[in-house]
XYZ file of C-alpha atoms in Angstrom:
292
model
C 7.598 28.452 0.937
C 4.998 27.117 3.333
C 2.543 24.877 2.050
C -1.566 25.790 3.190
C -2.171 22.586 5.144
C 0.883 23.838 7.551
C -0.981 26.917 8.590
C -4.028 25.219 10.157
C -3.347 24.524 13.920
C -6.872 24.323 15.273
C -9.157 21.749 15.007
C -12.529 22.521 12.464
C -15.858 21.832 11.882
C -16.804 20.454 8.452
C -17.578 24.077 7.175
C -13.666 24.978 8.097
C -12.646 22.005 5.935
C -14.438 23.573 3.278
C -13.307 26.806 3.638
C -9.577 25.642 3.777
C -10.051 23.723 0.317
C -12.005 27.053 -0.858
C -9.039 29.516 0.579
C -6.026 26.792 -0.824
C -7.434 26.890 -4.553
C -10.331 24.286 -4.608
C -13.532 25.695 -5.111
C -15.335 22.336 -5.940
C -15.023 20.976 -2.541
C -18.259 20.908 -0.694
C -19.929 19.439 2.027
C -21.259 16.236 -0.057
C -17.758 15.603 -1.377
C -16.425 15.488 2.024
C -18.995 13.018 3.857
C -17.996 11.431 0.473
C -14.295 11.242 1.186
C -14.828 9.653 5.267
C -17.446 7.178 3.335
C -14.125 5.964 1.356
C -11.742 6.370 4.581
C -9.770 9.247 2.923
C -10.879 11.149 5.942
C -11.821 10.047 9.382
C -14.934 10.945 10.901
C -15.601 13.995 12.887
C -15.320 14.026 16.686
C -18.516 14.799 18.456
C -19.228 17.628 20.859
C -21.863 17.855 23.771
C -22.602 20.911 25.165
C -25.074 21.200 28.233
C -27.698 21.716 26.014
C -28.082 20.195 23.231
C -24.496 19.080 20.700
C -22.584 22.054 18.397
C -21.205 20.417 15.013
C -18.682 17.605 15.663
C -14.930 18.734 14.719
C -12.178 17.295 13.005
C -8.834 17.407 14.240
C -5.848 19.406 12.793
C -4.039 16.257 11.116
C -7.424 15.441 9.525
C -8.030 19.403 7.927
C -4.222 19.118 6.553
C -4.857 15.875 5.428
C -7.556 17.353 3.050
C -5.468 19.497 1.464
C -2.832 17.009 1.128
C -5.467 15.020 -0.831
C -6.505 17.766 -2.743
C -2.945 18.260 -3.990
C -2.539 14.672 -4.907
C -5.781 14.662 -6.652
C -4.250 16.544 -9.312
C -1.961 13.465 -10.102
C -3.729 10.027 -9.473
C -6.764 8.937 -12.432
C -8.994 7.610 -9.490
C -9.891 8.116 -5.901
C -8.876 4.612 -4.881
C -5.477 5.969 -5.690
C -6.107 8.590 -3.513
C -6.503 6.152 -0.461
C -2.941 5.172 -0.469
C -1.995 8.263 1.547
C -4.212 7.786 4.441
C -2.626 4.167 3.839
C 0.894 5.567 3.981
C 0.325 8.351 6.731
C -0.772 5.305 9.342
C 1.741 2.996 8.151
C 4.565 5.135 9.122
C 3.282 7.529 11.037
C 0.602 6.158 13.292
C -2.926 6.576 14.733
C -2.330 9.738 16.044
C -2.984 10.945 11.967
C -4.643 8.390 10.943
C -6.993 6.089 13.234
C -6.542 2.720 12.431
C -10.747 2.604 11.533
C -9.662 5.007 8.818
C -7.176 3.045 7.806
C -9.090 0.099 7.223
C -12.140 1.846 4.998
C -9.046 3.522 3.026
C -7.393 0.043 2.553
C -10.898 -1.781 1.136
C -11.133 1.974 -1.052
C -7.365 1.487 -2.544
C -8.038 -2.565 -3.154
C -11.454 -1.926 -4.894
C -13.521 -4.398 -6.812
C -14.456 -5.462 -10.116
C -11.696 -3.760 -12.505
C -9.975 -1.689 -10.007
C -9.108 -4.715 -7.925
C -7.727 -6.252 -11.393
C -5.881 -2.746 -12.246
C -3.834 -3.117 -8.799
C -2.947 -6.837 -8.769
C -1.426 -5.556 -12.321
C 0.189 -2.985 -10.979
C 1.640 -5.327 -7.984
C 2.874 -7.906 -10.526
C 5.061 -5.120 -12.978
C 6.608 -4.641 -9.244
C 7.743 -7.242 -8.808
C 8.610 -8.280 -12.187
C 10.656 -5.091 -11.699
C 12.121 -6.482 -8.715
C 13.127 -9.952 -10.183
C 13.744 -8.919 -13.538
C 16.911 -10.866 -15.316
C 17.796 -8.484 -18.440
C 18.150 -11.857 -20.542
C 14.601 -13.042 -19.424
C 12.385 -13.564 -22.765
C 9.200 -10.975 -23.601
C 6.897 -14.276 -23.310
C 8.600 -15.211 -20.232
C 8.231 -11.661 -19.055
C 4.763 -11.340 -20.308
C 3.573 -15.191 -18.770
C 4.855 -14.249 -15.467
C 3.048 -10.942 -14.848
C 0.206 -12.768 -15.667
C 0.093 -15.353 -13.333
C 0.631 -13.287 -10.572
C -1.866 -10.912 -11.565
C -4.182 -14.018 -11.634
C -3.457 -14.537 -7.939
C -2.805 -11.225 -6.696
C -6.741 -11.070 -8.152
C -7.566 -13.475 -5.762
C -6.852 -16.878 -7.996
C -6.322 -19.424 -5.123
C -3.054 -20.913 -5.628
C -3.566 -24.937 -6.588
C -0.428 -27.333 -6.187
C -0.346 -27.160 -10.360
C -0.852 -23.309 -10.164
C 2.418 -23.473 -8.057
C 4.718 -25.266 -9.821
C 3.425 -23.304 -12.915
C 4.639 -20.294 -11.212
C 7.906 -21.651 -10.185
C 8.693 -22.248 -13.648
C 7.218 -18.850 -14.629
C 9.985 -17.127 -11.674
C 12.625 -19.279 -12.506
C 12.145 -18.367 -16.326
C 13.105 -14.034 -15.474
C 14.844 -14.630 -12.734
C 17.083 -17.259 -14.131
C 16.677 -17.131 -17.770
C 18.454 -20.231 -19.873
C 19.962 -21.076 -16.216
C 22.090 -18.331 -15.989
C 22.693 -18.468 -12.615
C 22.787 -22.428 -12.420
C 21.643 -24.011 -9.315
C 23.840 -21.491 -6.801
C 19.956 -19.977 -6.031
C 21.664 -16.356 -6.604
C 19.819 -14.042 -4.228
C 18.463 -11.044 -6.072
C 17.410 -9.091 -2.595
C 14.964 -6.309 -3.146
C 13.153 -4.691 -0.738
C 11.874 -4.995 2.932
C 9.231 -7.620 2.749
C 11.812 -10.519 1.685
C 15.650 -9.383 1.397
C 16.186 -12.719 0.095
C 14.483 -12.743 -2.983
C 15.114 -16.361 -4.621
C 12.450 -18.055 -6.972
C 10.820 -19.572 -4.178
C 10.225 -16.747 -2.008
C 8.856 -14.742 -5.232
C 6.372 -17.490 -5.238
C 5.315 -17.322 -1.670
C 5.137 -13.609 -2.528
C 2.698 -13.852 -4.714
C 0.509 -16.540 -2.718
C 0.814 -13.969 0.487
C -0.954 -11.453 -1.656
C -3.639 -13.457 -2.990
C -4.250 -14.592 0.145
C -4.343 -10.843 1.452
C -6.238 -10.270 -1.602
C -9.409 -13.002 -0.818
C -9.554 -11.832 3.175
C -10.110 -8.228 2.279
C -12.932 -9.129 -0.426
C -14.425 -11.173 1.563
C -14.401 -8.568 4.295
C -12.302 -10.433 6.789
C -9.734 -7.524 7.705
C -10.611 -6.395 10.529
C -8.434 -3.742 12.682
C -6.584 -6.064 14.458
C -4.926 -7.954 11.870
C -4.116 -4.944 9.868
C -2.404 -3.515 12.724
C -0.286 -6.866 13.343
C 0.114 -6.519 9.292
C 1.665 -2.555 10.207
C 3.854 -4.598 13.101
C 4.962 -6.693 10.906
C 5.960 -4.553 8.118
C 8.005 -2.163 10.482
C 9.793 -5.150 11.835
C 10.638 -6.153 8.477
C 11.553 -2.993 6.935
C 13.862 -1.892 9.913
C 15.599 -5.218 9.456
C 15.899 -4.555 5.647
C 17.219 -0.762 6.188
C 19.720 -2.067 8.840
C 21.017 -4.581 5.402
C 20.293 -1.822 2.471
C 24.077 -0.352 2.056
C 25.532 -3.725 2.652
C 23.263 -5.215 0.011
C 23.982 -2.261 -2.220
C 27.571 -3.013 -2.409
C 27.495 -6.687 -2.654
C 25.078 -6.365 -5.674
C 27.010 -4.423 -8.052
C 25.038 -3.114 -11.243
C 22.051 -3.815 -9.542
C 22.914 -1.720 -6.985
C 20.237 0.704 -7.646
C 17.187 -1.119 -6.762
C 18.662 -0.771 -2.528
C 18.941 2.845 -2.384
C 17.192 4.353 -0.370
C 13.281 4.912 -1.140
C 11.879 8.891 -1.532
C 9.019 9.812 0.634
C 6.589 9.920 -2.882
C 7.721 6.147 -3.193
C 6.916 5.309 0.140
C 3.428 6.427 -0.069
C 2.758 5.073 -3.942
C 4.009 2.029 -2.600
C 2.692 1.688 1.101
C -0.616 -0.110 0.252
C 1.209 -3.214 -1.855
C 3.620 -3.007 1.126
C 1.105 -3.760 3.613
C -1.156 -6.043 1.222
C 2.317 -8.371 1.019
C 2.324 -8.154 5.035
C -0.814 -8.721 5.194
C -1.102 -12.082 3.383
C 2.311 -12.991 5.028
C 0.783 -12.275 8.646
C -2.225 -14.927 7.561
C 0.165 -17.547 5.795
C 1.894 -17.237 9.068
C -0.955 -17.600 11.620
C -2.610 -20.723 9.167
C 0.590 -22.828 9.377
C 0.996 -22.023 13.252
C 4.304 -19.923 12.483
C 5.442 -17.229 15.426
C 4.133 -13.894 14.120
């Protein structure tokens, strides 16, 4: 069955947008809730026309009218519209400028990040990830429960402090390798595209990366260039991960599960952590004069 936003193949003035919501099931969307939406980046701004006398109403293009009804769709399962900004988010990270503009991008990425408790509410979320990620099914419920909140502490924007870092260590170490069941062989527990080789130590520079990311964007340092070398970066790193994934799969036995191969729906819940990580790995990089 074809979905509504595949029908529209023109470009449209603000007033189309509105009527495509109206005509697709939506009949709360107005004008005010759409300037609202390219405030937060969800949508782009219009394009401007000039006629030979005087300007019609700018238009948006035919990736930006589907991408409304995309939105309005997802509406219907996220609590919040700073949820809502991770498809924008995912749409450029894959998929390029030419549906999302890279401007866009950015206003959607400070949208999704937030402030104040929303900012807390997604270093949260980022630290159950990778809890998931490093989990050791013999790791303790205070161990469990000490780690996710350190990192949550830093992916809040906690500055990591030499005692901070050895107090995470000991906090990795305690899931990942839980009354030294893996000894000192450094057992690689490789999960996902950012860092295949996921040993205590890189969990740790993991979570700095992101706090890192994390005081940049509130301090409204991203600008469009580094989040596109952030996007470069990713790719690179992902591509090199998918080329590993079955390999990994096979050599990792019960855990085999965590390498398969990620659904579209996960790609976009979890683009924005994605390219946070990058983010604060492209800065940790360019501070200690590392090649991008």
């Amino acid at each position: 069955m074809q979905q509504p936003w595949q029908t529209i193949t023109e470009p449209g003035t603000i007033d189309d947008l509105v009527a495509d919501a109206h005509a697709a099931g939506y009949p709360d969307v107005n004008v005010r809730l759409i300037h609202s939406w390219i405030a937060k980046g969800l949508l782009d701004h219009p394009r401007l026309r000039t006629l030979a006398r005087g300007s019609d109403k700018a238009v948006h293009g035919v990736n930006q009218r589907r991408l409304l009804l995309i939105l309005l769709d997802k509406r219907r399962e996220v609590p919040r519209l700073s949820s809502l900004a991770q498809v924008p988010l995912a749409l450029w990270l894959w998929w390029g400028d030419a549906y999302v503009p890279t401007r866009q991008a950015q206003q959607a990425f400070v949208t999704w990040l937030g402030r104040g408790q929303r900012s807390k509410d997604v270093a949260r979320e980022g630290a159950l990830g990778l809890l998931r990620q490093v989990d050791h099914p013999l790791a303790t419920p205070t161990s469990r429960t000490r780690f996710v909140r350190l990192v949550t502490e830093l992916g809040n924007g906690t500055r990591l402090t030499p005692r901070g870092r050895a107090e995470l260590l000991d906090a990795v170490r305690a899931v990942m390798e839980p009354d030294s069941v893996f000894g000192a062989s450094g057992l690689v527990r490789a999960l996902g595209p950012a860092q295949p080789a996921m040993t205590a130590k890189v969990v740790v520079a993991h979570a700095e990366a992101v706090s890192t990311a994390v005081q940049r964007t509130l301090a409204g340092r991203t600008d469009a260039g580094v989040l596109e070398q952030a996007r470069a970066l990713h790719r690179t790193s992902t591509a090199e991960y998918l080329a590993q994934r079955r390999a990994l799969a096979a050599q990792a036995g019960p855990l085999a599960n965590a390498f398969r191969e990620p659904t579209l729906e996960e790609q976009i819940n979890d683009g924005a952590q994605q390219l946070l990580l990058a983010l604060g790995r492209r800065l940790l990089n360019k501070r200690a004069g590392r090649p991008q």
